[in-house]
Amino acid sequence: MRTAPNMTARGLWAPAGVIVAAAAVVTFVALVDPNEQGHYPTCPFLALTGYQCPGCGSLRTLHALAHGQLADAVALNVFTVAMVPLLAFFWLRWTAARARGRPARTRAGDPRLIWLLFAVVMLFWLVRNLPFGAFLAA
């Protein structure tokens, strides 16, 4: 079944809005250095517990990626670096489906994959706060 070009163009507004918002965030983080004190608030979890959450270092990681410093980004938060291509893949898949006039998915995905991602996040969180996992700390 073919959809009208008008419907397809209207369906691309959401993916376009997401990419514009993502570009704005990355541009802001690239311009406002998170390595300098006072530009961003401290992670509440880190401030309360002294332990790093899975996202600690993500702003500095995005700043390093925006400046083409991949090694620095990986050293700050390897999980964030790994998620960037995954998020890009899902955004491209969503945009392609919208461009073809297909409906958005009604469920997030295979529950086993969601639980696997959750387990990886929890394992990363735990290991980066243990003495032998200090290399994962931001």
XYZ file of N, CA, C and O in Angstrom:
552
model
N 0.842 -1.176 0.000
C 0.000 0.000 0.000
C 0.884 1.235 0.000
O 1.806 1.359 0.775
N 0.595 2.145 -0.882
C 1.377 3.360 -0.998
C 0.677 4.506 -0.303
O -0.532 4.626 -0.359
N 1.469 5.333 0.382
C 0.881 6.479 1.064
C 1.138 7.730 0.250
O 2.065 7.793 -0.544
N 0.325 8.700 0.490
C 0.478 9.966 -0.214
C 1.756 10.654 0.244
O 2.149 10.552 1.406
N 2.451 11.382 -0.671
C 3.682 12.079 -0.288
C 3.472 13.038 0.878
O 4.350 13.220 1.705
N 2.279 13.644 0.954
C 1.969 14.572 2.031
C 2.020 13.865 3.379
O 2.560 14.383 4.340
N 1.483 12.650 3.452
C 1.477 11.887 4.693
C 2.901 11.486 5.085
O 3.259 11.518 6.252
N 3.723 11.118 4.083
C 5.100 10.725 4.353
C 5.887 11.904 4.902
O 6.615 11.772 5.879
N 5.739 13.063 4.293
C 6.466 14.254 4.757
C 6.040 14.605 6.176
O 6.876 14.970 7.005
N 4.757 14.500 6.467
C 4.263 14.790 7.809
C 4.823 13.794 8.826
O 5.121 14.152 9.955
N 5.026 12.557 8.414
C 5.560 11.527 9.297
C 7.019 11.742 9.654
O 7.523 11.180 10.614
N 7.722 12.552 8.871
C 9.146 12.797 9.124
C 9.389 13.940 10.092
O 10.538 14.190 10.468
N 8.342 14.627 10.521
C 8.533 15.736 11.464
C 9.106 15.263 12.799
O 9.980 15.900 13.374
N 8.621 14.147 13.300
C 9.108 13.647 14.594
C 10.586 13.256 14.545
O 11.373 13.704 15.381
N 11.029 12.437 13.555
C 12.463 12.135 13.493
C 13.317 13.383 13.253
O 14.414 13.503 13.813
N 12.805 14.321 12.474
C 13.551 15.561 12.242
C 13.671 16.366 13.534
O 14.742 16.918 13.831
N 12.605 16.395 14.310
C 12.651 17.107 15.584
C 13.642 16.487 16.552
O 14.375 17.191 17.250
N 13.699 15.162 16.572
C 14.635 14.471 17.462
C 16.072 14.759 17.047
O 16.928 15.037 17.892
N 16.367 14.737 15.749
C 17.753 14.972 15.312
C 18.151 16.431 15.536
O 19.298 16.722 15.882
N 17.218 17.354 15.376
C 17.514 18.766 15.651
C 17.785 18.964 17.144
O 18.740 19.654 17.524
N 16.973 18.350 17.990
C 17.179 18.458 19.438
C 18.516 17.833 19.842
O 19.266 18.403 20.642
N 18.840 16.664 19.282
C 20.112 16.005 19.597
C 21.286 16.858 19.137
O 22.277 17.011 19.863
N 21.181 17.437 17.948
C 22.256 18.302 17.442
C 22.417 19.539 18.315
O 23.544 19.979 18.572
N 21.306 20.082 18.785
C 21.375 21.260 19.663
C 22.061 20.913 20.978
O 22.908 21.675 21.466
N 21.734 19.773 21.551
C 22.359 19.346 22.813
C 23.848 19.125 22.626
O 24.672 19.597 23.416
N 24.225 18.406 21.567
C 25.643 18.136 21.320
C 26.400 19.432 21.047
O 27.513 19.625 21.544
N 25.794 20.341 20.310
C 26.431 21.635 20.045
C 26.635 22.407 21.337
O 27.718 22.967 21.571
N 25.624 22.425 22.197
C 25.748 23.127 23.469
C 26.857 22.525 24.323
O 27.697 23.236 24.874
N 26.877 21.190 24.429
C 27.901 20.524 25.238
C 29.288 20.715 24.617
O 30.275 20.824 25.336
N 29.360 20.797 23.298
C 30.644 21.041 22.638
C 31.156 22.449 22.937
O 32.369 22.663 23.069
N 30.242 23.410 23.065
C 30.639 24.805 23.290
C 30.837 25.137 24.768
O 31.673 25.976 25.110
N 30.051 24.522 25.642
C 30.132 24.798 27.077
C 30.825 23.601 27.730
O 30.216 22.566 27.968
N 32.105 23.754 27.998
C 32.962 22.665 28.453
C 32.541 22.121 29.821
O 32.589 22.833 30.819
N 32.146 20.848 29.892
C 31.772 20.266 31.177
C 32.973 20.012 32.099
O 32.797 19.683 33.266
N 34.183 20.150 31.571
C 35.378 19.967 32.388
C 35.648 21.165 33.289
O 36.454 21.081 34.208
N 34.997 22.282 33.016
C 35.169 23.481 33.831
C 34.094 23.515 34.919
O 32.921 23.268 34.648
N 34.511 23.838 36.139
C 33.605 23.898 37.285
C 32.488 24.923 37.063
O 32.724 25.984 36.501
N 31.299 24.586 37.528
C 30.188 25.518 37.536
C 29.338 25.557 36.288
O 28.312 26.230 36.275
N 29.713 24.845 35.237
C 28.902 24.874 34.018
C 27.704 23.938 34.081
O 26.678 24.185 33.474
N 27.855 22.829 34.780
C 26.793 21.832 34.879
C 26.683 21.375 36.335
O 27.666 21.383 37.062
N 25.515 20.940 36.753
C 25.390 20.433 38.134
C 26.099 19.083 38.281
O 26.293 18.360 37.307
N 26.453 18.756 39.500
C 27.057 17.459 39.803
C 25.983 16.385 39.737
O 24.820 16.640 40.043
N 26.381 15.198 39.373
C 25.458 14.054 39.359
C 24.886 13.882 40.757
O 25.645 13.758 41.726
N 23.572 13.872 40.927
C 22.984 13.730 42.263
C 23.365 12.410 42.937
O 23.604 12.368 44.139
N 23.429 11.328 42.169
C 23.801 10.034 42.741
C 25.232 10.074 43.265
O 25.516 9.621 44.373
N 26.138 10.660 42.494
C 27.532 10.794 42.907
C 27.644 11.683 44.144
O 28.374 11.374 45.078
N 26.900 12.787 44.150
C 26.948 13.716 45.282
C 26.430 13.079 46.569
O 26.969 13.316 47.643
N 25.394 12.237 46.451
C 24.799 11.615 47.637
C 25.559 10.389 48.141
O 25.630 10.156 49.341
N 26.116 9.610 47.212
C 26.702 8.326 47.610
C 28.223 8.262 47.464
O 28.852 7.419 48.094
N 28.780 9.093 46.602
C 30.211 9.005 46.307
C 30.531 7.963 45.256
O 31.679 7.782 44.873
N 29.506 7.266 44.759
C 29.686 6.266 43.704
C 29.204 6.831 42.372
O 28.288 7.648 42.327
N 29.801 6.338 41.285
C 29.408 6.807 39.962
C 28.228 6.004 39.419
O 28.193 4.784 39.563
N 27.304 6.711 38.807
C 26.186 6.050 38.139
C 26.633 5.659 36.718
O 27.708 6.059 36.286
N 25.828 4.913 35.972
C 26.235 4.536 34.617
C 26.432 5.743 33.696
O 27.176 5.674 32.729
N 25.797 6.858 34.013
C 25.902 8.036 33.154
C 26.999 9.010 33.538
O 27.267 9.958 32.811
N 27.647 8.787 34.685
C 28.704 9.716 35.108
C 29.788 9.799 34.038
O 30.276 8.786 33.561
N 30.122 11.005 33.671
C 31.120 11.244 32.640
C 30.533 11.389 31.250
O 31.264 11.655 30.298
N 29.217 11.237 31.112
C 28.608 11.291 29.778
C 28.703 12.673 29.132
O 28.912 12.770 27.919
N 28.545 13.739 29.919
C 28.683 15.078 29.336
C 30.104 15.296 28.833
O 30.316 15.804 27.726
N 31.082 14.888 29.633
C 32.471 15.029 29.207
C 32.766 14.114 28.021
O 33.549 14.469 27.135
N 32.118 12.952 27.978
C 32.269 12.035 26.846
C 31.720 12.666 25.575
O 32.369 12.633 24.521
N 30.520 13.247 25.648
C 29.937 13.913 24.473
C 30.798 15.098 24.033
O 30.972 15.329 22.829
N 31.347 15.816 24.992
C 32.234 16.946 24.679
C 33.461 16.433 23.916
O 33.846 17.009 22.892
N 34.053 15.348 24.402
C 35.226 14.783 23.734
C 34.864 14.266 22.341
O 35.615 14.501 21.372
N 33.730 13.592 22.198
C 33.301 13.108 20.883
C 33.056 14.258 19.917
O 33.418 14.175 18.743
N 32.444 15.319 20.401
C 32.171 16.481 19.548
C 33.457 17.132 19.058
O 33.472 17.789 18.015
N 34.535 16.939 19.809
C 35.831 17.505 19.418
C 36.731 16.458 18.769
O 37.928 16.708 18.583
N 36.170 15.294 18.428
C 36.912 14.260 17.727
C 37.931 13.520 18.567
O 38.843 12.893 18.035
N 37.784 13.550 19.872
C 38.734 12.900 20.784
C 38.157 11.563 21.251
O 37.728 11.416 22.400
N 38.196 10.580 20.378
C 37.573 9.284 20.658
C 38.241 8.568 21.831
O 37.553 8.008 22.687
N 39.562 8.581 21.908
C 40.258 7.893 23.005
C 39.873 8.495 24.357
O 39.640 7.769 25.329
N 39.799 9.822 24.421
C 39.379 10.478 25.668
C 37.941 10.118 26.013
O 37.615 9.884 27.178
N 37.087 10.076 25.003
C 35.675 9.745 25.227
C 35.527 8.332 25.774
O 34.782 8.104 26.730
N 36.255 7.387 25.202
C 36.193 5.999 25.665
C 36.698 5.898 27.102
O 36.135 5.171 27.918
N 37.746 6.646 27.424
C 38.296 6.617 28.783
C 37.314 7.192 29.803
O 37.306 6.767 30.955
N 36.477 8.137 29.387
C 35.537 8.770 30.310
C 34.308 7.899 30.576
O 33.888 7.726 31.717
N 33.692 7.382 29.509
C 32.510 6.537 29.676
C 32.340 5.686 28.424
O 31.702 6.111 27.453
N 32.894 4.499 28.456
C 32.852 3.598 27.306
C 31.409 3.211 26.965
O 31.070 3.007 25.800
N 30.548 3.149 27.962
C 29.151 2.775 27.721
C 28.438 3.829 26.876
O 27.701 3.494 25.955
N 28.677 5.101 27.179
C 28.067 6.174 26.379
C 28.557 6.107 24.939
O 27.758 6.245 24.002
N 29.849 5.890 24.762
C 30.408 5.787 23.403
C 29.760 4.626 22.658
O 29.425 4.752 21.482
N 29.538 3.513 23.336
C 28.919 2.349 22.706
C 27.450 2.602 22.355
O 26.939 2.037 21.386
N 26.778 3.436 23.128
C 25.359 3.696 22.894
C 25.115 4.644 21.721
O 24.044 4.606 21.109
N 26.074 5.492 21.388
C 25.874 6.468 20.307
C 25.544 5.769 18.981
O 24.537 6.104 18.341
N 26.338 4.778 18.522
C 25.967 4.107 17.273
C 24.640 3.349 17.374
O 23.889 3.292 16.400
N 24.353 2.783 18.544
C 23.094 2.069 18.728
C 21.901 3.023 18.605
O 20.921 2.729 17.921
N 22.003 4.179 19.244
C 20.937 5.177 19.126
C 20.800 5.678 17.692
O 19.685 5.885 17.196
N 21.933 5.859 17.008
C 21.899 6.284 15.600
C 21.197 5.237 14.741
O 20.387 5.567 13.862
N 21.491 3.957 14.997
C 20.832 2.879 14.259
C 19.321 2.926 14.442
O 18.566 2.844 13.466
N 18.858 3.043 15.691
C 17.417 3.069 15.947
C 16.767 4.314 15.357
O 15.639 4.258 14.862
N 17.469 5.451 15.382
C 16.919 6.657 14.779
C 16.788 6.474 13.261
O 15.769 6.842 12.669
N 17.822 5.899 12.626
C 17.768 5.672 11.174
C 16.655 4.690 10.809
O 15.942 4.894 9.820
N 16.489 3.653 11.604
C 15.423 2.681 11.335
C 14.051 3.330 11.467
O 13.148 3.102 10.642
N 13.884 4.155 12.480
C 12.621 4.866 12.691
C 12.352 5.826 11.528
O 11.243 5.880 10.994
N 13.367 6.580 11.127
C 13.215 7.531 10.027
C 12.885 6.820 8.724
O 12.014 7.268 7.968
N 13.559 5.704 8.456
C 13.280 4.944 7.231
C 11.850 4.423 7.227
O 11.163 4.480 6.192
N 11.381 3.932 8.365
C 9.995 3.443 8.446
C 9.019 4.582 8.207
O 8.038 4.423 7.472
N 9.287 5.736 8.805
C 8.412 6.895 8.601
C 8.438 7.371 7.150
O 7.415 7.764 6.598
N 9.615 7.329 6.515
C 9.731 7.762 5.122
C 8.948 6.852 4.185
O 8.447 7.294 3.150
N 8.831 5.581 4.564
C 8.069 4.623 3.761
C 6.589 4.621 4.113
O 5.809 3.860 3.554
N 6.220 5.432 5.107
C 4.823 5.516 5.507
C 4.373 4.391 6.412
O 3.181 4.174 6.592
N 5.320 3.679 6.982
C 4.973 2.593 7.896
C 4.687 3.158 9.278
O 5.276 4.159 9.673
N 3.825 2.490 10.021
C 3.531 2.978 11.372
C 4.719 2.737 12.304
O 5.547 1.870 12.065
N 4.741 3.502 13.365
C 5.771 3.318 14.390
C 5.515 1.995 15.102
O 4.388 1.512 15.168
N 6.556 1.432 15.638
C 6.409 0.171 16.374
C 5.481 0.371 17.569
O 5.485 1.415 18.188
N 4.742 -0.669 17.896
C 3.827 -0.582 19.025
C 4.451 -1.102 20.312
O 3.931 -0.879 21.378
N 5.584 -1.799 20.199
C 6.308 -2.220 21.395
C 7.796 -1.964 21.184
O 8.266 -1.896 20.051
N 8.504 -1.836 22.265
C 9.909 -1.439 22.205
C 10.788 -2.488 21.541
O 11.736 -2.156 20.858
N 10.521 -3.708 21.729
C 11.349 -4.758 21.161
C 11.227 -6.028 21.969
O 10.424 -6.133 22.897
N 12.052 -6.979 21.623
C 12.055 -8.263 22.310
C 12.388 -8.037 23.783
O 13.432 -7.467 24.099
N 11.534 -8.461 24.686
C 11.792 -8.259 26.114
C 13.132 -8.834 26.576
O 13.776 -8.292 27.460
N 13.580 -9.917 25.949
C 14.875 -10.487 26.326
C 16.005 -9.514 26.037
O 16.948 -9.410 26.824
N 15.926 -8.773 24.925
C 16.961 -7.789 24.603
C 16.911 -6.601 25.557
O 17.948 -6.056 25.938
N 15.714 -6.224 25.949
C 15.574 -5.121 26.911
C 16.166 -5.533 28.250
O 16.909 -4.766 28.881
N 15.889 -6.757 28.690
C 16.460 -7.249 29.948
C 17.975 -7.398 29.841
O 18.698 -7.142 30.816
N 18.465 -7.791 28.675
C 19.916 -7.895 28.474
C 20.572 -6.518 28.585
O 21.602 -6.370 29.254
N 19.965 -5.527 27.959
C 20.497 -4.164 28.062
C 20.477 -3.696 29.515
O 21.452 -3.116 29.999
N 19.400 -3.963 30.218
C 19.301 -3.605 31.632
C 20.413 -4.283 32.438
O 21.062 -3.657 33.279
N 20.657 -5.568 32.175
C 21.710 -6.304 32.886
C 23.083 -5.719 32.579
O 23.924 -5.593 33.487
N 23.327 -5.338 31.335
C 24.616 -4.734 30.963
C 24.801 -3.402 31.684
O 25.882 -3.115 32.204
N 23.753 -2.589 31.738
C 23.836 -1.302 32.451
C 24.127 -1.539 33.928
O 25.005 -0.886 34.512
N 23.433 -2.481 34.550
C 23.651 -2.766 35.973
C 25.065 -3.297 36.222
O 25.724 -2.904 37.192
N 25.541 -4.172 35.342
C 26.893 -4.715 35.482
C 27.941 -3.617 35.324
O 28.894 -3.547 36.102
N 27.759 -2.742 34.336
C 28.666 -1.609 34.136
C 28.675 -0.727 35.382
O 29.731 -0.299 35.850
N 27.496 -0.450 35.922
C 27.354 0.383 37.124
C 28.119 -0.226 38.293
O 28.853 0.454 39.011
N 27.949 -1.531 38.495
C 28.608 -2.207 39.603
C 30.133 -2.235 39.404
O 30.881 -1.830 40.293
N 30.577 -2.690 38.250
C 32.012 -2.878 38.011
C 32.773 -1.569 38.072
O 33.872 -1.513 38.625
N 32.215 -0.485 37.556
C 32.957 0.785 37.559
C 33.165 1.337 38.965
O 33.985 2.219 39.162
N 32.424 0.835 39.939
C 32.571 1.291 41.322
C 33.354 0.323 42.203
O 33.518 0.570 43.395
N 33.844 -0.765 41.632
C 34.666 -1.716 42.376
C 36.142 -1.424 42.100
O 36.481 -0.880 41.046
N 37.028 -1.789 43.031
C 38.451 -1.482 42.848
C 39.045 -2.001 41.537
O 39.797 -1.289 40.871
N 38.688 -3.224 41.133
C 39.265 -3.769 39.893
C 38.663 -3.151 38.629
O 39.187 -3.332 37.542
N 37.557 -2.416 38.767
C 36.930 -1.766 37.634
C 37.218 -0.278 37.543
O 36.535 0.454 36.833
N 38.256 0.165 38.257
C 38.584 1.588 38.275
C 38.859 2.147 36.883
O 38.664 3.338 36.642
N 39.283 1.286 35.950
C 39.531 1.750 34.593
C 38.248 2.205 33.892
O 38.306 2.938 32.902
N 37.086 1.835 34.418
C 35.798 2.265 33.855
C 35.291 3.556 34.506
O 34.285 4.106 34.059
N 35.952 4.015 35.553
C 35.507 5.233 36.248
C 35.832 6.454 35.416
O 36.832 6.503 34.703
N 34.978 7.445 35.515
C 35.163 8.681 34.745
C 36.222 9.567 35.365
O 36.406 9.641 36.538
